[in-house]
Short mmCIF file of C-alpha atoms and ligand atoms in Angstrom, two decimals:
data_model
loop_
_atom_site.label_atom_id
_atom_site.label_comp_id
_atom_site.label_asym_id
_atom_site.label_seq_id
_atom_site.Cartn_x
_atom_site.Cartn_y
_atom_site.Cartn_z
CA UNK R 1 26.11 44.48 -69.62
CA UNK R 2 23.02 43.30 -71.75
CA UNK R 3 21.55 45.37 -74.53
CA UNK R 4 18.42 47.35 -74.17
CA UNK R 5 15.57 46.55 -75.82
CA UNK R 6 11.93 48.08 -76.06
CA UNK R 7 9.43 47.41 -73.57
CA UNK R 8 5.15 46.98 -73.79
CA UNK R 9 4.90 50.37 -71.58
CA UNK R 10 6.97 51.65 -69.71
CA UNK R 11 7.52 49.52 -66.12
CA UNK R 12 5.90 46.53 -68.01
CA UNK R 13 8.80 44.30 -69.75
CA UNK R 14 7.08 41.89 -72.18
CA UNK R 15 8.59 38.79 -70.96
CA UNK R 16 11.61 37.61 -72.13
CA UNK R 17 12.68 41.09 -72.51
CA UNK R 18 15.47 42.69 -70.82
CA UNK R 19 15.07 44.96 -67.67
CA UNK R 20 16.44 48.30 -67.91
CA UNK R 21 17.69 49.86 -65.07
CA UNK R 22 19.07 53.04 -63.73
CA UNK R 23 21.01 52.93 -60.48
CA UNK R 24 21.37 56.04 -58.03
CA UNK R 25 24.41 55.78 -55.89
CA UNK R 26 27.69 54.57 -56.43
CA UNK R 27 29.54 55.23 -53.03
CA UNK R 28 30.67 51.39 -50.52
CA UNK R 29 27.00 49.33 -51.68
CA UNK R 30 26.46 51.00 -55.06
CA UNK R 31 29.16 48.97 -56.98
CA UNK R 32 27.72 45.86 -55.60
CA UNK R 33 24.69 46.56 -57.56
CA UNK R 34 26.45 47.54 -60.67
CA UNK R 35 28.62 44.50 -60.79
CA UNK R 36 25.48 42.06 -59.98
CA UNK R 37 22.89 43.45 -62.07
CA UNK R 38 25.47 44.45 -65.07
CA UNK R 39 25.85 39.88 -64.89
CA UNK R 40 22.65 39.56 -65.48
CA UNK R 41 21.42 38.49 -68.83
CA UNK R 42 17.88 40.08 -67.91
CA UNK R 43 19.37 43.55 -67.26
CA UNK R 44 20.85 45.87 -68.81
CA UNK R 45 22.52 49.28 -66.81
CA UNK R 46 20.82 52.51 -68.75
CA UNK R 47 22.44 55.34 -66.60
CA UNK R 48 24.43 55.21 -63.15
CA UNK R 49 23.80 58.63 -61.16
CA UNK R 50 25.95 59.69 -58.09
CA UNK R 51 25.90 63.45 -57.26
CA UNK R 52 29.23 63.05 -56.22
CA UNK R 53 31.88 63.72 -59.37
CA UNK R 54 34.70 61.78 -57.58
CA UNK R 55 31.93 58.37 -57.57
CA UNK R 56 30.95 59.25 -60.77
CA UNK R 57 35.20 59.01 -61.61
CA UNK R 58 35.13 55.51 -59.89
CA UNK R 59 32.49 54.51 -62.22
CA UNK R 60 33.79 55.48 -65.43
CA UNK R 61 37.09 53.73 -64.61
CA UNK R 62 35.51 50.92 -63.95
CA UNK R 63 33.18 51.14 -66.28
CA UNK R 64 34.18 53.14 -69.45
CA UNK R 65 31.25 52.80 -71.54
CA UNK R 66 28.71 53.26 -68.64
CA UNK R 67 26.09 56.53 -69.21
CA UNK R 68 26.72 58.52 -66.30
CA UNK R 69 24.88 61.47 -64.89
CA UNK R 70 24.82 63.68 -61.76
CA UNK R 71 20.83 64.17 -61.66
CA UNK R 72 18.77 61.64 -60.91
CA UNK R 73 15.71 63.55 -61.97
CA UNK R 74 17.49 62.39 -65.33
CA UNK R 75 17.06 58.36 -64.80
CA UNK R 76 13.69 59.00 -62.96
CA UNK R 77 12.10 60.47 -65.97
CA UNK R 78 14.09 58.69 -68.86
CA UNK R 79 10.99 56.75 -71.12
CA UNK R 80 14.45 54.25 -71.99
CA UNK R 81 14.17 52.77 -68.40
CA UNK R 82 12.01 50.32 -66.47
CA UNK R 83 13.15 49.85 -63.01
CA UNK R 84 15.79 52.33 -60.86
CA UNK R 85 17.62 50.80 -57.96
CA UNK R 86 17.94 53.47 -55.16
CA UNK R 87 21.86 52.96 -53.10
CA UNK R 88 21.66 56.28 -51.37
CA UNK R 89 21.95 56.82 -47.92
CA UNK R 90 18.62 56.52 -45.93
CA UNK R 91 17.17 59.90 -45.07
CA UNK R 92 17.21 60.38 -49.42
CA UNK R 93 15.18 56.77 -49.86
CA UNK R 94 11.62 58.26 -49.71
CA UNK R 95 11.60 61.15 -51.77
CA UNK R 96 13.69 59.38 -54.68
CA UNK R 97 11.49 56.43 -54.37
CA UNK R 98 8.14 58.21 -54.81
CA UNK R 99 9.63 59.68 -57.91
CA UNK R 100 10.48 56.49 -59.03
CA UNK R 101 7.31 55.30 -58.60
CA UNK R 102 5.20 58.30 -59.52
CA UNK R 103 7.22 57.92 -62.81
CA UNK R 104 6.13 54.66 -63.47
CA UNK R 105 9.44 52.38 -62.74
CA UNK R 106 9.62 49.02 -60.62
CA UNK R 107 11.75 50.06 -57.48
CA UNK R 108 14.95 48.18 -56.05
CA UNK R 109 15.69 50.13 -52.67
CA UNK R 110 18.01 49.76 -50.38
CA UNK R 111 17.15 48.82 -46.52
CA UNK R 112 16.28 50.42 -44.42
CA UNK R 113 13.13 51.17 -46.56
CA UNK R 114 12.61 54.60 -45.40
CA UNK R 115 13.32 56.34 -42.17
CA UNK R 116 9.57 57.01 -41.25
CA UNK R 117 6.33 54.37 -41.07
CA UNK R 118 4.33 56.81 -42.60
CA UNK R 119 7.03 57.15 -45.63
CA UNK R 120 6.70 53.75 -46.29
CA UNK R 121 3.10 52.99 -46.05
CA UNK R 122 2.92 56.08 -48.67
CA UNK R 123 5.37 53.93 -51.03
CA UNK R 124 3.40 51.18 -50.40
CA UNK R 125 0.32 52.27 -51.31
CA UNK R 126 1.83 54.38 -54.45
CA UNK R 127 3.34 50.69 -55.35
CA UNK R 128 0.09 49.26 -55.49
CA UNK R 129 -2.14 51.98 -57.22
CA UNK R 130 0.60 52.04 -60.03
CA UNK R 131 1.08 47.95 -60.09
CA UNK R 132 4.88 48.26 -59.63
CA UNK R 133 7.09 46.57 -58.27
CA UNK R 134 9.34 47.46 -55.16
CA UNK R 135 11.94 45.40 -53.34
CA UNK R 136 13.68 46.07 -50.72
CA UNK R 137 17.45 45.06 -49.99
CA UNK R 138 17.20 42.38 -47.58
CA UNK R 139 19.93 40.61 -48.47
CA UNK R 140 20.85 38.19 -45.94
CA UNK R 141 16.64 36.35 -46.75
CA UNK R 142 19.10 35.09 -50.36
CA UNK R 143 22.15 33.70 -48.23
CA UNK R 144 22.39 30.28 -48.29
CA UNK R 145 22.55 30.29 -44.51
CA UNK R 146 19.16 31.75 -44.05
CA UNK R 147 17.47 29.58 -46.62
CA UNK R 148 18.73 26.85 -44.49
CA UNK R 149 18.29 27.93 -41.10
CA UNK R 150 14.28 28.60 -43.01
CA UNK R 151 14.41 24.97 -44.21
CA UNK R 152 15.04 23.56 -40.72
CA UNK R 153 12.55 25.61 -38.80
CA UNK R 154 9.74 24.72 -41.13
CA UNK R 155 10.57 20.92 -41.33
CA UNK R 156 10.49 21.13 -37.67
CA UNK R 157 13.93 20.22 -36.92
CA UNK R 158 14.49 22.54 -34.31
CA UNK R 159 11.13 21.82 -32.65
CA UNK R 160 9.03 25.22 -31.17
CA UNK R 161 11.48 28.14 -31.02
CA UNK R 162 12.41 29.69 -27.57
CA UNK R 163 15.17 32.51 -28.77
CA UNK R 164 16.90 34.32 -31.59
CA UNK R 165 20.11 35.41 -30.28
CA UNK R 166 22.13 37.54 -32.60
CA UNK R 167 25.35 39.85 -32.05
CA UNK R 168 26.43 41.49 -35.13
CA UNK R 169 29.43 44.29 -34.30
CA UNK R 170 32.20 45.60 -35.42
CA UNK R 171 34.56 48.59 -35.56
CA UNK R 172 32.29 51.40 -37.55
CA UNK R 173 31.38 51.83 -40.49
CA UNK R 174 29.78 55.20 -38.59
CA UNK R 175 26.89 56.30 -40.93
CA UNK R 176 26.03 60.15 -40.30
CA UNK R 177 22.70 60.02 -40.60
CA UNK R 178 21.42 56.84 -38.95
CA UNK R 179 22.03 55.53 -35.72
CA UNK R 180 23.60 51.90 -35.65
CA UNK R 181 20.01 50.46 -34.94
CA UNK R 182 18.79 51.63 -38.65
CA UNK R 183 22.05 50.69 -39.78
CA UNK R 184 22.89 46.63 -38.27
CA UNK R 185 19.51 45.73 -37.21
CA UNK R 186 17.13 45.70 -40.48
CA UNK R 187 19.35 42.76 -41.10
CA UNK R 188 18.23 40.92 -38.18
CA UNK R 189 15.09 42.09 -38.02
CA UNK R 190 14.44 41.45 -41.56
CA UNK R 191 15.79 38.07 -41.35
CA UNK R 192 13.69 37.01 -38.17
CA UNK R 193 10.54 38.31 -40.17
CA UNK R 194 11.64 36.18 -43.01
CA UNK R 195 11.88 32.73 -40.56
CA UNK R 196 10.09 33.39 -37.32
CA UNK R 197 5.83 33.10 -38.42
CA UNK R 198 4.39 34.30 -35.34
CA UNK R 199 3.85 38.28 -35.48
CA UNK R 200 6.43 39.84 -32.73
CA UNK R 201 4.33 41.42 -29.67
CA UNK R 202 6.64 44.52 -28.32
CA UNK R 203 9.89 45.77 -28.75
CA UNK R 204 11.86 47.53 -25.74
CA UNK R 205 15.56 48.44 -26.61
CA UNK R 206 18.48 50.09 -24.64
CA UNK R 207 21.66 52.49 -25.96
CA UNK R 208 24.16 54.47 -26.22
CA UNK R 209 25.80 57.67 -28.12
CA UNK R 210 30.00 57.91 -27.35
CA UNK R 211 31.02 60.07 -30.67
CA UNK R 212 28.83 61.70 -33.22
CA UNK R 213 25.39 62.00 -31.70
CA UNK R 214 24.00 58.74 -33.25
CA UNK R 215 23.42 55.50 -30.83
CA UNK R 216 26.83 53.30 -31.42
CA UNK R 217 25.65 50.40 -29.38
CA UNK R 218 22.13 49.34 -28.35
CA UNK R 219 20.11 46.01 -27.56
CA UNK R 220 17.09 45.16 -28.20
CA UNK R 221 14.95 42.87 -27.26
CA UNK R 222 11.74 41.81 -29.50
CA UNK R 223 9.01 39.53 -27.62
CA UNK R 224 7.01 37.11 -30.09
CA UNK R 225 3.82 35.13 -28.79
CA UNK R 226 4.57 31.30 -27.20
CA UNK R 227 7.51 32.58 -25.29
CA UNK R 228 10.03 33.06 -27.62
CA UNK R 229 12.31 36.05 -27.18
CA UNK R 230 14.44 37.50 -29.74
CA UNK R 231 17.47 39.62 -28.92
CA UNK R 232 19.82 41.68 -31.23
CA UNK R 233 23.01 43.16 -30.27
CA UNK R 234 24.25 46.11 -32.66
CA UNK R 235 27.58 47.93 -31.85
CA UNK R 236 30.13 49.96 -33.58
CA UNK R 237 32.46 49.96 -31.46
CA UNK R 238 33.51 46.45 -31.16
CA UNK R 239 37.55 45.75 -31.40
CA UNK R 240 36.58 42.80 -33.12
CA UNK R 241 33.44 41.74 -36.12
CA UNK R 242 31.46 39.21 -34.62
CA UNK R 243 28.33 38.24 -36.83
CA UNK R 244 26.66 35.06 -34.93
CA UNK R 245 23.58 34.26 -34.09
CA UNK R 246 21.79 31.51 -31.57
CA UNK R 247 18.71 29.71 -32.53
CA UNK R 248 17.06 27.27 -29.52
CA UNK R 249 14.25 25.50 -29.89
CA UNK R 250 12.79 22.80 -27.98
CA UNK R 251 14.58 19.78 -30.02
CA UNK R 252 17.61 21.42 -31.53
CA UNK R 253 19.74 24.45 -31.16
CA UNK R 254 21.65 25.84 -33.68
CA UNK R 255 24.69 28.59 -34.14
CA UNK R 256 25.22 29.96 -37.41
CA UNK R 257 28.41 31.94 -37.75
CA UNK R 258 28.29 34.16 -40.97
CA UNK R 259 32.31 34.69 -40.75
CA UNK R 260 33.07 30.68 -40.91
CA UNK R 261 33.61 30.31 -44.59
CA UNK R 262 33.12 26.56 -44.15
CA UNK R 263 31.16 25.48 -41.36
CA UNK R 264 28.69 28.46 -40.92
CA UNK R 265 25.75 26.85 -39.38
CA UNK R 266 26.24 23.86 -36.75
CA UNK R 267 23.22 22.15 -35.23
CA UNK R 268 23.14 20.92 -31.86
CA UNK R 269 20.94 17.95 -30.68
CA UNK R 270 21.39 19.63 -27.29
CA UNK R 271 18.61 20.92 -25.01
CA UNK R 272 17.08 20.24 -21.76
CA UNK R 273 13.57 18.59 -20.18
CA UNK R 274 12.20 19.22 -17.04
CA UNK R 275 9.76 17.00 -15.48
CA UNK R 276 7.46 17.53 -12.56
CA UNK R 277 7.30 15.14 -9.43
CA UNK R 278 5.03 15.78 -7.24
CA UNK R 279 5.82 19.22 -5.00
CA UNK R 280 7.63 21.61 -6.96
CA UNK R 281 11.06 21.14 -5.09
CA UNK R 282 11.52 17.54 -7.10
CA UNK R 283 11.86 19.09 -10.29
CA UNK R 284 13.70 16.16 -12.80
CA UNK R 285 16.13 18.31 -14.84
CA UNK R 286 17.82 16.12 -17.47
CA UNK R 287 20.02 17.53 -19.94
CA UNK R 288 20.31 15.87 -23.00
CA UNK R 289 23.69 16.83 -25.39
CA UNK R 290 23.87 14.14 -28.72
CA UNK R 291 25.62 15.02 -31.77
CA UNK R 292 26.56 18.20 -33.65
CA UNK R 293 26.69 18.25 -37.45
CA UNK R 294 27.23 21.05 -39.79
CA UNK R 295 24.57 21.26 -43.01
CA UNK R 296 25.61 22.04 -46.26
CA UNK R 297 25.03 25.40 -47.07
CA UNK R 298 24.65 26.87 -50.71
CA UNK R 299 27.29 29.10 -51.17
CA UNK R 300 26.05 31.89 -53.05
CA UNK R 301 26.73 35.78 -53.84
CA UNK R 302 23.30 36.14 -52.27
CA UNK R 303 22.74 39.44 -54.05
CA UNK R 304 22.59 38.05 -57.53
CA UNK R 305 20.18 35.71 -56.16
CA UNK R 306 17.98 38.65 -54.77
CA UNK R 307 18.56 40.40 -57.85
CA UNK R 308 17.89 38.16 -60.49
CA UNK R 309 14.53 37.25 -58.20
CA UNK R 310 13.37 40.67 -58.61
CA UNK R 311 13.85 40.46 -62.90
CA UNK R 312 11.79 37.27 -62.37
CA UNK R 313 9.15 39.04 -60.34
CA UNK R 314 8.78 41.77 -62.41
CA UNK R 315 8.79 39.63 -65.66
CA UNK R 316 6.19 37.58 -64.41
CA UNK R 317 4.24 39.43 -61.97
CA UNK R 318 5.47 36.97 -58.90
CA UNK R 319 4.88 38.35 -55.50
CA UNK R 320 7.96 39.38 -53.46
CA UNK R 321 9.28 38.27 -50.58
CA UNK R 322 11.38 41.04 -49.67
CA UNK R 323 8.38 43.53 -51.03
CA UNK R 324 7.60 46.91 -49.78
CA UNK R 325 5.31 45.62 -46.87
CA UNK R 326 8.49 43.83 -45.60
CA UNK R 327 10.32 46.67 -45.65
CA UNK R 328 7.70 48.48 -44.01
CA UNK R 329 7.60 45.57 -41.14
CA UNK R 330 11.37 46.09 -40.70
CA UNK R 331 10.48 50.22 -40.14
CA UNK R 332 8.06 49.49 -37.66
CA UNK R 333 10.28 47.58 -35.34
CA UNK R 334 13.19 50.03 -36.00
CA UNK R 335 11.14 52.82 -35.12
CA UNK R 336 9.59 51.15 -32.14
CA UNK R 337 13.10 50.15 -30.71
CA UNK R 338 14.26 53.73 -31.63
CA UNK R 339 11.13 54.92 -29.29
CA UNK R 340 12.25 52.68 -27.20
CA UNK R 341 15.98 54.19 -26.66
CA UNK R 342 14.32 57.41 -26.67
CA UNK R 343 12.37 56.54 -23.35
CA UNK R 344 15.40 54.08 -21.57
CA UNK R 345 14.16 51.04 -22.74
CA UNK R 346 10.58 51.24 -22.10
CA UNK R 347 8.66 48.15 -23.50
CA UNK R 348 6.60 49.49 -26.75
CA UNK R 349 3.81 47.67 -27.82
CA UNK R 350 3.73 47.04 -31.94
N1 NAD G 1 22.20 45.40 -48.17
C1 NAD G 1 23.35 45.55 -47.54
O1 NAD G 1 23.94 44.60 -47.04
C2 NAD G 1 23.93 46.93 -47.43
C3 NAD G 1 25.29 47.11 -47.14
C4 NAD G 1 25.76 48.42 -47.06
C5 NAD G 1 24.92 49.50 -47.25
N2 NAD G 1 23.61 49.27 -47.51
C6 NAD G 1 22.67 50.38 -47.69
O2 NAD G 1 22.99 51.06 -48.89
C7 NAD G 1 22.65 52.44 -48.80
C8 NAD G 1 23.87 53.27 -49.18
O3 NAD G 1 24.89 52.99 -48.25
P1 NAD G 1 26.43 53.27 -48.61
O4 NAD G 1 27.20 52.72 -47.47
O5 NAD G 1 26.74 52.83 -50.00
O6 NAD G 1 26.44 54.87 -48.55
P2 NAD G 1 27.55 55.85 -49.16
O7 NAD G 1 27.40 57.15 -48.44
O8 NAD G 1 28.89 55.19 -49.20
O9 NAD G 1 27.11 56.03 -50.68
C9 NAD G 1 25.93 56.67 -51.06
C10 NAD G 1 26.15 57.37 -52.39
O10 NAD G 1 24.90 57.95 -52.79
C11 NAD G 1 25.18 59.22 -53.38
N3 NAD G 1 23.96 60.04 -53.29
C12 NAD G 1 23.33 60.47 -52.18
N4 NAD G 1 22.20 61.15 -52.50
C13 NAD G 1 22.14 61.16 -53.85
C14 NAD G 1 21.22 61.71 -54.78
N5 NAD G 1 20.14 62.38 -54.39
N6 NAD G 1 21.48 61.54 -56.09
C15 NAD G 1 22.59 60.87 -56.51
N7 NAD G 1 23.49 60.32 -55.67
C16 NAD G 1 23.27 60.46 -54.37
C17 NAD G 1 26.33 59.76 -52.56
O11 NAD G 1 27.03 60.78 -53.28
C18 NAD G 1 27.17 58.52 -52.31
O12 NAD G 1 28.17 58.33 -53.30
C19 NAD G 1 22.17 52.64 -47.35
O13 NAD G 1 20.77 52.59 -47.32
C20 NAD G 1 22.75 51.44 -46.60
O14 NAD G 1 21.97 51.07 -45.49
C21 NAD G 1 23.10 48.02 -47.63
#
């Protein structure tokens, strides 16, 4: 971990100093953080908070020297830090983020952004009136998968898009106080804001509750202008993990299969054209199926990526990709395909 050192005002690193960060939330995600921003030479770890005294016994093992405190009100108002990463469950993310904000501090939060619209275009707006900083934890936009899959949509390999196909299940985790469309799908949905330009149109999504009064598996379907049709398939209750995703478009088609550790993205010069003769009942299908090959793919811990881009944001006022108006994109959709559930999968307009 780096050493601390002063700061202009607080939330406002000269540059070249070190960011100094408090972190709420040590439970599965919260050592992630720890580890990745405690490797950073632009960070330095003030104060780890967990209101849980067992997490808090995790820490110190890990971490001997580590400050460590059971009150976040604590980090939120400590003058010694700059920026607070929030890795609490979602229904706490709004009302520790405005106090992170209201205190001054650059916020690191972790997706979903909030569990209302209205929370987060409060955050937003607090963001901006204070010129801080917030990003939110969409991970997957620093993989080197999506960077590529990115790359080859806007060089125009693939051609127009038609779909974005994605399953991503698996057997639990169950989180107890978000249904498995807040939990699985800001991935997706994060990730096709992050490569798809074209603002989606509606939203209509189906599920299903089996165990503790949350949705376990749903689909949902997002429809984009142009014809292309996104569709997400979230489950906990899969035997097996599957985390692929299908990407046509017109000229190529590719699959990109997170769990391959060597070939996770294979492009196909497949597709198919149709031609018109003269009545309708000639159609000319021909299908056309060339080579596959599998692009490199930067093999990164993609959250030291994110994380160091956030220091270098902060340090030097760069805009964010992941900022709070992404996350509040990603809340939109999740609340319009939790509407959407509500009413049996009628289509909600966005
Ligand atoms: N980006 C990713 O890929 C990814 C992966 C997993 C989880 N997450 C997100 O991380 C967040 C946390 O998920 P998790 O699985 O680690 O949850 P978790 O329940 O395992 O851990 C949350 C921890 O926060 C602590 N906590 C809750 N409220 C607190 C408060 N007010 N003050 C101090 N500590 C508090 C709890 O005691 C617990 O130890 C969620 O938003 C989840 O969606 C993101």
């Amino acid at each position: 971990m780096g050493t601390a050192v002063s700061t202009t005002t607080q939330g406002q690193p000269a540059p070249g100093n070190v960011i100094r960060f408090g972190i709420i939330g040590y439970g599965y995600w919260g050592p992630n953080i720890v580890r990745n921003l405690g490797s950073l030479p632009g960070a330095s770890i003030e104060s780890l908070c967990d209101k849980r005294a067992h997490a808090l016994r995790r820490a110190s093992q890990a971490y001997p020297t580590l400050k460590l405190s059971s009150d976040s009100r604590e980090l939120i108002r400590s003058p010694q830090i700059d920026a607070i990463a929030v890795v609490t469950p979602v229904w706490t993310h709004y009302s520790l983020a405005k106090a992170v904000l209201e205190n001054g501090k650059h916020l690191f939060v972790e997706k979903p952004f909030t569990s209302t619209v209205a929370q987060a275009e409060e955050l937003v707006e607090l963001a901006d009136k204070h010129n801080l900083k917030i990003m939110v934890d969409h991970t997957f936009l620093f993989t080197g998968a999506v960077r590529k899959i990115r790359q080859l949509i806007d060089e125009g390999t693939l051609g127009n898009l038609y779909y974005y196909d994605s399953t991503r299940v698996n057997l639990g985790l169950f989180q107890h106080d978000v249904n498995v469309i807040w939990d699985l799908a800001p991935h997706d949905l994060s990730i096709m804001d992050f490569l798809i330009a074209p603002r989606p149109e509606a939203v209509c999504a189906t599920g299903q509750k089996h165990l503790n009064g949350y949705e376990d598996v749903a689909f949902i379907t997002v429809y984009f202008p142009e014809r292309l049709i996104a569709h997400i398939n979230v489950n906990w209750l899969s035997p097996v993990k599957v985390r692929t995703t299908l990407i046509g478009g017109e000229k190529k088609m590719l699959v990109w299969n997170d769990l391959d550790t060597d070939e996770k993205l294979k492009v196909y010069d497949k597709g198919v054209d149709i031609s018109n003769q003269e009545d309708v009942y000639d159609l000319l299908v021909s299908y056309r199926s060339g080579d596959m090959w599998a692009p490199q793919v930067e093999q990164v811990e993609a959250l030291n990526i994110e994380l160091q881009s956030f220091l270098d944001c902060i340090t030097n006022n760069k805009p964010i990709v992941n900022d709070g108006r992404a996350g509040l994109q990603v809340v939109r959709m999740l609340a319009a395909a939790s509407n959407s559930v509500a009413k049996k999968g009628e289509l909600i307009y966005l």
